CSV table of C-alpha atoms and ligand atoms in Angstrom, one decimal:
chain,number,residue,atom,x,y,z
N,1,MET,CA,14.6,18.8,-30.1
N,2,SER,CA,12.0,16.2,-29.1
N,3,VAL,CA,11.5,17.4,-25.5
N,4,ASP,CA,10.0,20.5,-27.0
N,5,SER,CA,8.8,19.1,-30.3
N,6,GLY,CA,6.1,16.9,-28.8
N,7,ALA,CA,7.7,13.5,-29.4
N,8,PRO,CA,7.3,11.4,-26.3
N,9,LEU,CA,9.9,11.3,-23.6
N,10,VAL,CA,11.1,7.8,-22.9
N,11,LEU,CA,11.8,6.8,-19.3
N,12,VAL,CA,13.4,3.4,-18.6
N,13,SER,CA,14.0,1.8,-15.2
N,14,ASN,CA,13.8,-1.7,-13.7
N,15,ARG,CA,10.9,-0.9,-11.4
N,16,GLY,CA,7.9,0.7,-13.0
N,17,PRO,CA,5.0,2.7,-11.5
N,18,VAL,CA,2.7,-0.3,-11.0
N,19,THR,CA,2.9,-4.0,-10.5
N,20,PHE,CA,0.0,-6.3,-11.4
N,21,GLU,CA,-1.1,-9.1,-9.2
N,22,GLU,CA,-2.7,-12.5,-10.3
N,23,ASP,CA,-6.2,-11.3,-9.0
N,24,GLY,CA,-6.1,-8.4,-11.5
N,25,SER,CA,-5.3,-5.8,-8.8
N,26,MET,CA,-2.3,-3.5,-9.0
N,27,SER,CA,0.0,-2.1,-6.5
N,28,ARG,CA,2.2,1.1,-6.7
N,29,GLY,CA,5.9,0.5,-7.3
N,30,THR,CA,7.9,1.2,-4.2
N,31,GLY,CA,11.0,3.3,-3.5
N,32,GLY,CA,12.4,6.7,-4.2
N,33,LEU,CA,12.7,6.2,-8.0
N,34,VAL,CA,8.9,5.6,-8.5
N,35,THR,CA,8.1,8.6,-6.2
N,36,ALA,CA,10.5,10.8,-8.3
N,37,LEU,CA,9.2,9.8,-11.7
N,38,THR,CA,5.4,9.6,-11.2
N,39,GLY,CA,4.9,13.3,-11.7
N,40,LEU,CA,7.0,13.4,-14.9
N,41,ALA,CA,5.3,10.3,-16.3
N,42,SER,CA,1.8,11.5,-15.7
N,43,HIS,CA,2.2,15.1,-16.5
N,44,ARG,CA,4.2,15.0,-19.7
N,45,ASP,CA,3.9,13.0,-22.8
N,46,ALA,CA,6.0,10.1,-21.6
N,47,VAL,CA,6.3,6.4,-22.1
N,48,TRP,CA,7.8,4.5,-19.2
N,49,ILE,CA,9.6,1.2,-20.0
N,50,ALA,CA,10.2,-1.1,-17.1
N,51,SER,CA,10.8,-4.8,-16.2
N,52,ALA,CA,7.8,-7.1,-15.8
N,53,MET,CA,8.3,-8.1,-12.1
N,54,THR,CA,5.5,-10.6,-11.5
N,55,THR,CA,3.9,-13.3,-13.7
N,56,ALA,CA,0.8,-11.1,-13.9
N,57,ASP,CA,3.0,-8.3,-15.3
N,58,ALA,CA,4.5,-10.7,-17.9
N,59,LYS,CA,1.0,-11.7,-18.9
N,60,ARG,CA,-0.1,-8.1,-19.3
N,61,ALA,CA,3.0,-7.4,-21.4
N,62,LYS,CA,2.2,-10.3,-23.6
N,63,GLU,CA,-1.5,-9.3,-24.0
N,64,ALA,CA,-0.4,-5.8,-25.0
N,65,GLY,CA,1.9,-7.3,-27.7
N,66,ASP,CA,4.8,-5.4,-26.1
N,67,GLU,CA,3.1,-2.1,-26.8
N,68,PRO,CA,2.6,0.5,-24.1
N,69,ILE,CA,-0.3,-0.2,-21.7
N,70,HIS,CA,-2.4,2.8,-20.6
N,71,VAL,CA,-2.6,2.5,-16.8
N,72,LEU,CA,-4.8,4.4,-14.4
N,73,THR,CA,-3.8,4.0,-10.7
N,74,PRO,CA,-6.1,4.2,-7.7
N,75,ASN,CA,-4.5,7.5,-6.6
N,76,GLY,CA,-5.2,9.2,-9.9
N,77,GLY,CA,-1.9,8.6,-11.8
N,78,GLU,CA,-2.1,8.0,-15.5
N,79,TYR,CA,0.8,6.4,-17.4
N,80,GLN,CA,1.8,4.8,-20.6
N,81,VAL,CA,3.9,1.8,-19.5
N,82,THR,CA,5.7,-0.8,-21.5
N,83,LEU,CA,6.5,-3.9,-19.4
N,84,VAL,CA,9.3,-6.0,-20.6
N,85,ALA,CA,9.5,-9.7,-19.6
N,86,SER,CA,12.9,-11.3,-19.4
N,87,ASP,CA,13.8,-14.9,-19.0
N,88,PRO,CA,13.2,-15.7,-15.3
N,89,GLU,CA,16.6,-17.2,-14.8
N,90,ALA,CA,18.3,-14.2,-16.4
N,91,TYR,CA,16.2,-11.9,-14.3
N,92,ASP,CA,17.1,-13.7,-11.1
N,93,GLY,CA,20.9,-13.3,-11.9
N,94,PHE,CA,20.3,-9.6,-12.8
N,95,TYR,CA,18.3,-8.6,-9.7
N,96,ASN,CA,19.3,-11.0,-7.0
N,97,ILE,CA,23.0,-11.4,-7.7
N,98,VAL,CA,24.3,-8.5,-9.7
N,99,ALA,CA,22.1,-5.5,-9.0
N,100,ASN,CA,21.4,-6.7,-5.4
N,101,PRO,CA,23.7,-7.3,-3.6
N,102,MET,CA,26.8,-6.8,-5.8
N,103,LEU,CA,26.3,-3.3,-7.1
N,104,TRP,CA,24.1,-2.1,-4.3
N,105,PHE,CA,26.7,-3.2,-1.7
N,106,ILE,CA,29.5,-1.6,-3.7
N,107,GLN,CA,27.5,1.6,-3.9
N,108,HIS,CA,26.7,1.7,-0.2
N,109,TYR,CA,30.1,0.4,1.1
N,110,LEU,CA,28.3,-2.6,2.5
N,111,TRP,CA,30.7,-5.4,1.7
N,112,ASP,CA,32.5,-6.8,4.7
N,113,LEU,CA,35.6,-7.3,2.6
N,114,SER,CA,37.5,-9.8,4.7
N,115,ASN,CA,34.5,-12.1,4.3
N,116,ALA,CA,32.6,-11.2,1.1
N,117,PRO,CA,32.0,-11.1,-1.7
N,118,ASP,CA,33.5,-14.3,-3.2
N,119,ILE,CA,33.3,-13.8,-6.9
N,120,ARG,CA,33.2,-17.1,-8.8
N,121,GLN,CA,31.8,-18.4,-12.0
N,122,HIS,CA,28.3,-18.1,-10.6
N,123,GLU,CA,28.6,-14.4,-10.2
N,124,ILE,CA,30.4,-13.8,-13.5
N,125,GLU,CA,27.6,-15.8,-15.3
N,126,ALA,CA,25.0,-13.8,-13.5
N,127,PHE,CA,26.6,-10.7,-15.0
N,128,ASP,CA,27.1,-12.2,-18.5
N,129,TYR,CA,23.8,-14.1,-18.8
N,130,GLY,CA,21.6,-12.1,-16.4
N,131,TYR,CA,22.5,-8.4,-15.9
N,132,ARG,CA,23.6,-8.0,-19.5
N,133,VAL,CA,20.6,-9.9,-20.9
N,134,VAL,CA,18.0,-7.8,-18.9
N,135,ASN,CA,19.8,-4.6,-20.0
N,136,GLU,CA,19.6,-5.9,-23.6
N,137,ASP,CA,15.9,-6.7,-23.3
N,138,LEU,CA,15.1,-3.2,-22.0
N,139,ALA,CA,17.4,-1.6,-24.6
N,140,ARG,CA,15.5,-3.4,-27.4
N,141,ALA,CA,12.3,-2.0,-26.1
N,142,VAL,CA,13.8,1.5,-25.9
N,143,ILE,CA,15.2,1.2,-29.5
N,144,LYS,CA,11.8,0.1,-30.7
N,145,GLN,CA,10.0,3.0,-28.9
N,146,ILE,CA,12.3,5.6,-30.4
N,147,ASP,CA,12.2,4.1,-33.9
N,148,GLY,CA,11.4,6.8,-36.5
N,149,LEU,CA,11.9,9.7,-34.0
N,150,GLU,CA,14.4,12.3,-34.7
N,151,HIS,CA,16.8,13.1,-31.9
N,152,PRO,CA,14.8,11.2,-29.2
N,153,VAL,CA,15.5,11.8,-25.5
N,154,VAL,CA,15.8,8.8,-23.3
N,155,MET,CA,16.0,9.1,-19.5
N,156,VAL,CA,17.6,6.0,-17.9
N,157,HIS,CA,17.3,5.3,-14.2
N,158,ASP,CA,19.5,3.7,-11.6
N,159,TYR,CA,22.1,1.0,-11.1
N,160,HIS,CA,20.1,-1.8,-12.7
N,161,LEU,CA,20.8,-0.3,-16.2
N,162,TYR,CA,24.4,0.6,-16.4
N,163,LEU,CA,24.9,-1.3,-19.7
N,164,LEU,CA,21.8,-0.1,-21.5
N,165,PRO,CA,23.0,3.3,-22.6
N,166,ALA,CA,25.9,1.8,-24.6
N,167,MET,CA,23.4,-0.6,-26.3
N,168,VAL,CA,21.1,2.2,-27.2
N,169,ARG,CA,23.9,4.5,-28.3
N,170,ALA,CA,25.2,1.7,-30.7
N,171,ALA,CA,21.8,1.5,-32.4
N,172,ARG,CA,21.0,5.2,-32.3
N,173,PRO,CA,24.0,7.5,-32.1
N,174,ASP,CA,21.7,10.5,-32.4
N,175,ALA,CA,19.7,9.7,-29.3
N,176,PHE,CA,20.1,12.0,-26.3
N,177,LEU,CA,20.8,9.8,-23.3
N,178,HIS,CA,20.4,11.0,-19.7
N,179,HIS,CA,21.0,8.7,-16.7
N,180,PHE,CA,20.0,9.5,-13.2
N,181,VAL,CA,21.6,7.3,-10.4
N,182,HIS,CA,19.3,7.3,-7.3
N,183,ILE,CA,21.9,5.8,-5.0
N,184,PRO,CA,25.3,7.0,-3.8
N,185,TRP,CA,28.3,6.8,-6.1
N,186,THR,CA,31.2,5.5,-3.9
N,187,GLN,CA,34.9,6.3,-4.1
N,188,SER,CA,37.2,4.5,-6.6
N,189,ASP,CA,38.5,1.8,-4.3
N,190,ALA,CA,35.0,0.5,-3.5
N,191,TRP,CA,34.7,-0.3,-7.2
N,192,ARG,CA,37.8,-2.3,-7.2
N,193,VAL,CA,35.7,-5.2,-5.8
N,194,LEU,CA,34.3,-5.7,-9.2
N,195,PRO,CA,36.5,-7.7,-11.6
N,196,GLY,CA,38.2,-5.4,-14.2
N,197,ARG,CA,36.3,-6.7,-17.2
N,198,LEU,CA,32.9,-6.2,-15.5
N,199,ARG,CA,33.9,-2.8,-14.1
N,200,ASP,CA,35.0,-1.7,-17.6
N,201,GLU,CA,31.7,-2.8,-19.1
N,202,VAL,CA,29.8,-0.9,-16.4
N,203,PHE,CA,31.8,2.3,-16.9
N,204,ARG,CA,31.7,2.1,-20.7
N,205,GLY,CA,27.9,1.5,-20.5
N,206,ILE,CA,27.2,4.5,-18.3
N,207,LEU,CA,29.7,6.8,-20.1
N,208,ALA,CA,27.6,6.3,-23.3
N,209,ASN,CA,25.2,8.8,-21.8
N,210,ASP,CA,25.3,12.5,-22.6
N,211,ILE,CA,24.5,13.5,-19.0
N,212,ILE,CA,24.8,11.6,-15.8
N,213,GLY,CA,22.9,12.9,-12.7
N,214,PHE,CA,23.3,12.2,-9.0
N,215,HIS,CA,21.5,13.5,-5.9
N,216,THR,CA,24.6,15.2,-4.4
N,217,THR,CA,27.8,17.0,-5.2
N,218,SER,CA,29.7,14.4,-3.3
N,219,TYR,CA,28.5,11.5,-5.5
N,220,ARG,CA,29.2,13.6,-8.6
N,221,ARG,CA,32.8,14.2,-7.3
N,222,ASN,CA,33.3,10.5,-6.6
N,223,PHE,CA,32.1,9.6,-10.1
N,224,LEU,CA,34.5,12.0,-11.8
N,225,GLN,CA,37.3,10.7,-9.6
N,226,CYS,CA,36.4,7.1,-10.6
N,227,CYS,CA,36.6,8.0,-14.3
N,228,GLU,CA,40.1,9.3,-13.7
N,229,ASP,CA,41.3,6.6,-11.4
N,230,LEU,CA,39.7,3.5,-12.9
N,231,MET,CA,39.3,4.4,-16.5
N,232,GLY,CA,42.3,6.8,-17.0
N,233,LEU,CA,40.0,9.4,-18.6
N,234,GLU,CA,40.5,13.1,-18.9
N,235,VAL,CA,38.2,14.8,-16.4
N,236,ASP,CA,37.4,18.5,-15.9
N,237,HIS,CA,36.4,18.4,-12.2
N,238,ALA,CA,35.3,22.1,-12.0
N,239,ALA,CA,33.1,21.9,-15.1
N,240,GLY,CA,31.9,18.3,-14.3
N,241,ILE,CA,32.9,16.9,-17.7
N,242,VAL,CA,34.4,13.6,-18.7
N,243,ARG,CA,36.0,13.3,-22.1
N,244,TYR,CA,35.2,9.8,-23.3
N,245,GLU,CA,35.9,8.6,-26.9
N,246,ASP,CA,35.0,11.6,-29.0
N,247,ARG,CA,32.3,13.0,-26.7
N,248,GLU,CA,31.9,15.1,-23.6
N,249,VAL,CA,29.8,13.6,-20.8
N,250,TRP,CA,28.3,16.1,-18.4
N,251,VAL,CA,28.1,15.0,-14.7
N,252,ARG,CA,25.6,16.9,-12.6
N,253,SER,CA,23.9,16.9,-9.3
N,254,TYR,CA,20.1,17.3,-8.9
N,255,PRO,CA,18.9,16.7,-5.3
N,256,LEU,CA,15.4,15.1,-5.4
N,257,PRO,CA,12.7,17.1,-3.6
N,258,ILE,CA,9.4,15.5,-2.4
N,259,ASP,CA,6.0,16.2,-3.7
N,260,ALA,CA,4.7,18.1,-0.7
N,261,GLY,CA,1.2,18.6,-2.1
N,262,ALA,CA,0.7,14.8,-2.6
N,263,THR,CA,2.1,14.0,0.8
N,264,LEU,CA,-0.1,16.5,2.6
N,265,GLN,CA,-3.1,15.2,0.7
N,266,VAL,CA,-2.3,11.7,2.0
N,267,ALA,CA,-2.0,13.2,5.5
N,268,ARG,CA,-5.5,14.5,5.3
N,269,SER,CA,-7.1,11.1,4.2
N,270,ALA,CA,-9.6,9.3,6.3
N,271,ARG,CA,-7.4,6.1,6.5
N,272,VAL,CA,-4.6,8.2,7.9
N,273,ARG,CA,-7.0,9.6,10.5
N,274,GLN,CA,-8.0,6.0,11.5
N,275,PHE,CA,-4.4,5.1,12.1
N,276,GLU,CA,-3.9,8.3,14.1
N,277,THR,CA,-6.7,7.5,16.4
N,278,GLU,CA,-5.2,4.1,17.1
N,279,LEU,CA,-1.7,5.5,17.5
N,280,LEU,CA,-2.8,8.3,19.9
N,281,ARG,CA,-4.7,5.8,22.0
N,282,ARG,CA,-1.6,3.7,22.5
N,283,ARG,CA,1.1,6.4,22.7
N,284,ARG,CA,3.3,7.1,25.7
N,285,ASP,CA,4.7,10.5,26.5
N,286,HIS,CA,7.3,10.2,23.7
N,287,LEU,CA,7.3,8.5,20.3
N,288,ILE,CA,10.5,7.7,18.4
N,289,LEU,CA,9.8,6.7,14.8
N,290,ARG,CA,11.7,5.1,11.9
N,291,VAL,CA,10.2,4.2,8.5
N,292,ASP,CA,12.5,2.3,6.1
N,293,ARG,CA,12.8,-0.5,3.6
N,294,ALA,CA,14.4,-3.4,5.6
N,295,ASP,CA,17.7,-2.8,3.8
N,296,LEU,CA,21.2,-3.3,5.3
N,297,SER,CA,22.2,0.3,4.3
N,298,LYS,CA,19.5,1.7,6.6
N,299,ASN,CA,21.4,0.6,9.7
N,300,VAL,CA,18.4,-0.6,11.6
N,301,LEU,CA,20.3,-2.8,14.1
N,302,ARG,CA,22.5,0.1,15.4
N,303,GLY,CA,19.3,2.2,15.8
N,304,PHE,CA,17.9,-0.4,18.2
N,305,SER,CA,21.3,-0.8,19.9
N,306,ALA,CA,21.3,2.9,20.5
N,307,PHE,CA,17.8,2.9,21.9
N,308,ASP,CA,18.8,0.0,24.2
N,309,LEU,CA,21.8,2.0,25.4
N,310,PHE,CA,19.6,5.1,25.9
N,311,LEU,CA,17.2,3.2,28.1
N,312,GLU,CA,20.0,1.8,30.1
N,313,GLN,CA,21.7,5.2,30.6
N,314,HIS,CA,18.4,7.1,31.2
N,315,PRO,CA,16.1,4.7,33.1
N,316,GLU,CA,13.8,7.7,33.9
N,317,PHE,CA,12.5,7.3,30.4
N,318,ARG,CA,11.4,3.7,30.8
N,319,GLU,CA,7.7,3.2,30.2
N,320,HIS,CA,7.5,6.8,28.9
N,321,VAL,CA,8.8,6.2,25.4
N,322,THR,CA,8.0,3.9,22.5
N,323,PHE,CA,10.1,3.3,19.5
N,324,VAL,CA,7.9,2.5,16.5
N,325,ALA,CA,9.8,0.9,13.6
N,326,GLN,CA,7.9,0.5,10.4
N,327,LEU,CA,10.0,-1.6,8.1
N,328,MET,CA,9.1,-2.9,4.7
N,329,PRO,CA,10.6,-6.3,3.9
N,330,SER,CA,12.6,-6.0,0.7
N,331,ARG,CA,14.6,-8.2,-1.7
N,332,THR,CA,13.9,-11.2,0.5
N,333,ASP,CA,15.2,-13.6,-2.2
N,334,VAL,CA,18.7,-12.2,-1.5
N,335,PRO,CA,20.2,-14.2,1.4
N,336,GLU,CA,21.8,-11.2,3.0
N,337,TYR,CA,18.4,-9.4,3.2
N,338,ALA,CA,16.5,-12.5,4.5
N,339,GLU,CA,19.2,-12.9,7.2
N,340,TYR,CA,19.0,-9.2,8.0
N,341,LEU,CA,15.3,-9.4,8.7
N,342,GLU,CA,15.9,-12.3,11.1
N,343,ARG,CA,18.6,-10.3,12.9
N,344,ILE,CA,16.2,-7.3,13.2
N,345,GLU,CA,13.5,-9.5,14.8
N,346,ALA,CA,16.0,-11.1,17.1
N,347,LEU,CA,17.4,-7.8,18.4
N,348,VAL,CA,13.9,-6.4,18.9
N,349,ALA,CA,13.1,-9.4,21.1
N,350,VAL,CA,16.2,-8.9,23.1
N,351,VAL,CA,15.7,-5.2,23.8
N,352,ASN,CA,12.0,-5.7,24.5
N,353,HIS,CA,12.8,-8.5,26.9
N,354,ARG,CA,15.6,-6.5,28.6
N,355,HIS,CA,13.6,-3.4,29.3
N,356,GLY,CA,9.9,-4.2,28.7
N,357,THR,CA,7.3,-4.5,31.5
N,358,PRO,CA,4.0,-6.3,31.4
N,359,ASP,CA,2.2,-3.3,29.9
N,360,TRP,CA,5.0,-1.6,28.0
N,361,MET,CA,6.8,-2.9,24.9
N,362,PRO,CA,9.7,-0.5,24.2
N,363,ILE,CA,10.0,-1.3,20.5
N,364,GLN,CA,7.0,-1.9,18.3
N,365,LEU,CA,8.1,-3.5,15.1
N,366,LYS,CA,5.7,-3.3,12.1
N,367,LEU,CA,7.0,-5.3,9.1
N,368,ARG,CA,4.8,-3.9,6.4
N,369,ASP,CA,4.5,-1.3,3.6
N,370,ASP,CA,1.6,0.9,4.4
N,371,LEU,CA,2.0,4.5,3.3
N,372,GLU,CA,-1.0,5.8,5.3
N,373,GLU,CA,0.1,4.1,8.5
N,374,ALA,CA,3.6,5.7,8.1
N,375,VAL,CA,2.1,9.1,7.4
N,376,ALA,CA,-0.1,8.9,10.5
N,377,ALA,CA,3.0,8.2,12.5
N,378,TYR,CA,4.9,11.1,10.8
N,379,LYS,CA,2.3,13.4,12.2
N,380,HIS,CA,2.9,12.4,15.8
N,381,TYR,CA,6.6,11.5,16.3
N,382,ASP,CA,8.8,13.4,18.8
N,383,VAL,CA,11.9,12.0,17.2
N,384,LEU,CA,12.4,10.8,13.6
N,385,LEU,CA,15.4,8.5,13.3
N,386,VAL,CA,17.2,8.3,10.0
N,387,ASN,CA,20.5,6.7,10.7
N,388,ALA,CA,21.4,5.1,7.4
N,389,MET,CA,25.0,4.1,6.9
N,390,PHE,CA,24.9,5.5,3.4
N,391,ASP,CA,21.7,6.5,1.5
N,392,GLY,CA,21.3,8.1,-1.9
N,393,MET,CA,18.8,10.7,-0.7
N,394,ASN,CA,16.3,9.4,1.9
N,395,LEU,CA,12.8,10.8,1.3
N,396,VAL,CA,11.5,9.9,4.7
N,397,ALA,CA,13.9,12.6,6.1
N,398,LYS,CA,11.9,15.1,4.0
N,399,GLU,CA,8.3,13.7,4.2
N,400,GLY,CA,8.3,13.2,8.0
N,401,PRO,CA,9.0,16.9,9.0
N,402,LEU,CA,6.6,18.1,6.3
N,403,VAL,CA,3.6,16.6,8.1
N,404,ASN,CA,4.8,16.5,11.7
N,405,GLU,CA,2.6,18.3,14.1
N,406,ARG,CA,4.5,17.8,17.4
N,407,ALA,CA,7.7,19.9,16.9
N,408,GLY,CA,9.4,16.6,16.2
N,409,VAL,CA,13.2,16.5,16.1
N,410,SER,CA,15.0,14.8,13.2
N,411,ILE,CA,18.1,12.7,14.0
N,412,LEU,CA,19.9,12.5,10.6
N,413,SER,CA,22.9,10.5,9.5
N,414,GLU,CA,25.6,12.6,8.0
N,415,ASN,CA,25.9,10.0,5.2
N,416,THR,CA,22.5,10.5,3.7
N,417,GLY,CA,22.0,12.6,0.6
N,418,ALA,CA,19.3,14.5,2.4
N,419,HIS,CA,22.0,15.7,4.9
N,420,GLU,CA,23.5,18.1,2.3
N,421,GLU,CA,20.2,20.0,2.4
N,422,LEU,CA,18.8,19.3,5.9
N,423,GLY,CA,21.8,18.9,8.2
N,424,GLU,CA,21.5,22.4,9.5
N,425,TYR,CA,18.2,21.8,11.2
N,426,ALA,CA,18.7,18.2,12.3
N,427,LEU,CA,20.7,16.5,15.0
N,428,SER,CA,23.5,15.1,12.8
N,429,VAL,CA,25.0,11.7,13.7
N,430,ASN,CA,27.7,9.5,12.6
N,431,PRO,CA,25.7,6.3,11.9
N,432,PHE,CA,28.4,4.0,13.3
N,433,ASP,CA,28.6,5.8,16.7
N,434,ILE,CA,26.0,4.1,18.9
N,435,GLN,CA,26.8,6.3,21.9
N,436,GLU,CA,26.4,9.5,19.8
N,437,LEU,CA,23.1,8.2,18.6
N,438,ALA,CA,21.9,7.4,22.2
N,439,ASP,CA,23.0,10.9,23.2
N,440,ALA,CA,21.1,12.4,20.3
N,441,ILE,CA,17.9,10.6,21.3
N,442,HIS,CA,18.4,12.0,24.8
N,443,SER,CA,19.0,15.6,23.5
N,444,ALA,CA,16.0,15.4,21.2
N,445,LEU,CA,13.7,14.2,24.0
N,446,THR,CA,14.9,16.9,26.4
N,447,MET,CA,15.2,19.8,24.0
N,448,SER,CA,13.0,22.8,24.8
N,449,GLU,CA,9.8,23.2,22.9
N,450,THR,CA,11.0,26.4,21.3
N,451,ARG,CA,14.2,24.9,19.9
N,452,ARG,CA,12.3,21.9,18.6
N,453,ALA,CA,9.8,24.1,16.9
N,454,GLU,CA,12.5,26.3,15.3
N,455,ARG,CA,14.3,23.2,13.9
N,456,LEU,CA,11.0,21.8,12.5
N,457,GLU,CA,10.1,25.1,10.9
N,458,GLY,CA,13.6,25.2,9.3
N,459,LEU,CA,13.0,21.7,7.9
N,460,LYS,CA,9.5,22.4,6.7
N,461,ALA,CA,10.8,25.5,4.8
N,462,LYS,CA,13.6,23.5,3.2
N,463,VAL,CA,11.5,20.6,2.1
N,464,THR,CA,8.9,22.8,0.5
N,465,GLU,CA,11.4,25.1,-1.4
N,466,ARG,CA,11.3,22.9,-4.5
N,467,ASP,CA,9.2,20.1,-5.9
N,468,PRO,CA,9.8,17.1,-8.3
N,469,GLY,CA,8.7,19.3,-11.2
N,470,ASP,CA,11.7,21.6,-10.5
N,471,TRP,CA,13.9,18.6,-10.3
N,472,ILE,CA,12.8,17.4,-13.8
N,473,ASP,CA,12.9,21.0,-15.2
N,474,ASP,CA,16.6,21.4,-14.1
N,475,GLN,CA,17.4,18.2,-15.9
N,476,LEU,CA,15.5,19.1,-19.0
N,477,ALA,CA,17.2,22.5,-19.1
N,478,ASP,CA,20.6,20.8,-19.1
N,479,ILE,CA,19.4,18.4,-21.8
N,480,ARG,CA,18.3,21.3,-23.9
N,481,GLN,CA,21.5,23.2,-23.3
N,482,LYS,CA,23.8,20.3,-24.1
N,483,ALA,CA,21.8,19.1,-27.1
N,484,GLY,CA,21.7,22.7,-28.4
N,485,LEU,CA,25.4,23.1,-28.1
N,486,GLU,CA,26.0,19.8,-29.9
N,487,LEU,CA,23.8,20.9,-32.7
N,488,GLU,CA,25.7,24.2,-33.0
N,489,LEU,CA,29.1,22.5,-32.8
N,490,SER,CA,28.4,19.6,-35.2
N,491,PRO,CA,29.9,20.4,-38.6
N,492,PRO,CA,27.5,21.3,-41.4
N,493,PRO,CA,26.6,18.4,-43.7
N,494,LEU,CA,29.0,18.1,-46.7
N,495,ASP,CA,27.6,19.7,-49.8
N,496,PRO,CA,27.2,16.9,-52.3
N,497,ALA,CA,27.9,19.3,-55.1
S,501,F6P,O1,15.8,4.5,-5.0
S,501,F6P,C1,16.7,3.4,-5.0
S,501,F6P,C2,16.0,2.1,-5.3
S,501,F6P,O2,16.9,1.1,-5.4
S,501,F6P,C3,15.2,2.1,-6.6
S,501,F6P,O3,16.0,1.9,-7.7
S,501,F6P,C4,14.3,1.0,-6.3
S,501,F6P,O4,13.2,1.0,-7.2
S,501,F6P,C5,13.9,1.2,-4.9
S,501,F6P,O5,15.1,1.7,-4.3
S,501,F6P,C6,13.4,0.0,-4.2
S,501,F6P,O6,14.2,-1.1,-4.5
S,501,F6P,P1,13.6,-2.4,-5.3
S,501,F6P,O7,13.1,-1.9,-6.6
S,501,F6P,O8,14.7,-3.3,-5.3
S,501,F6P,O9,12.5,-2.9,-4.4
């Protein structure tokens, strides 16, 4: 099959590895998906198809005549990228209404159901003339890319592209389609928010794949249950198989590891050292750190409320501890996200006002995306706070301990994908329980050096056990196995004689 036969592997996702700016510069795409795929895209013969996200991206796509662009990134990555420009209005409905917040909120249990969402014509049209259109645009690019290839393999990524597999399947029944979902898959009832027709289209779209992958066994279980509850399909839970139309869809879990080598290399860079000098100059006895996209699922507000409570209940720590929160503004055209940023800033002001002194600011809020600055802080935290309400994996929970040099303790929400692997060595918290989180901060800061070091060693061992290459290899092994089985099982062609 083509994974072995030298034909290029086709990756498709909304966000690509780079974004071009008007001044000709480029920035690295953000988020776990890009981190996961960069190794695959630069080490194997792969073409990465992604949405053009800026006007400069659209210009580059046009100049390239919709053919792959050869991209060299400042950090040494090398990719073949096809950027696909969609109609701006369609893209707005796709990204700002359907993918975020509608699907994102369903898949992180974020809807406050007595208040929202209100689904009206506007949302339905965003699905019909936005989400579907962008899926069609990317599907067309995929179909063009695999034209003439025998048994091509297409790896589809994330919740932006649930309709695309059915579109590619209709044009190329012989293609092998693999879809990895980087965010949680929630239980059946969460999906009942989506009107039946839309939900059906989403499930029919994703079930056109041959294999569907998730980060954890629990998301895999939820997906299988949804197929039974919402689609009335026959499901083999133990084997992880859904029977759909005349095919078997395999449902698997592949927890994403971090690229430890790359992260350690960043940790040794000169720019990280500059940030460290500044950080060490300003640090108090204890440093609590969080690094996140400013996303509602990350539970930033309860993190600050817990810190507020901790300072109230343990005044002996006042002036001895600083909470550094590095948050990257995200999806700011979505009203829920813009409002969330405002609420974050307001709560930080309240906590700083309540406990701060003329020369001590309890919470230092940094609203920016700077990998080196974050890595410098990873090295020196005493406590890493990852208290997401629900999170597909959470790579910060893996990167932080890898480079930490102070026997830092991880406080980790039990609802993150990373908890399945790291829970044993972290202080597990229920992300809604503010008192438990305040207590965990206290336990972490008063824990003996030996116990802290033991936990950190456990975490370091866990996060270096596997790398993203292993993650890809596991998926490719399943692709080979399933494709091989199908070739064996397919009836021999009829003898024309
Ligand atoms: O990893 C989950 C994810 O939603 C990716 O799909 C996405 O690229 C990333 O987080 C960041 O989100 P966005 O692309 O909307 O900035």
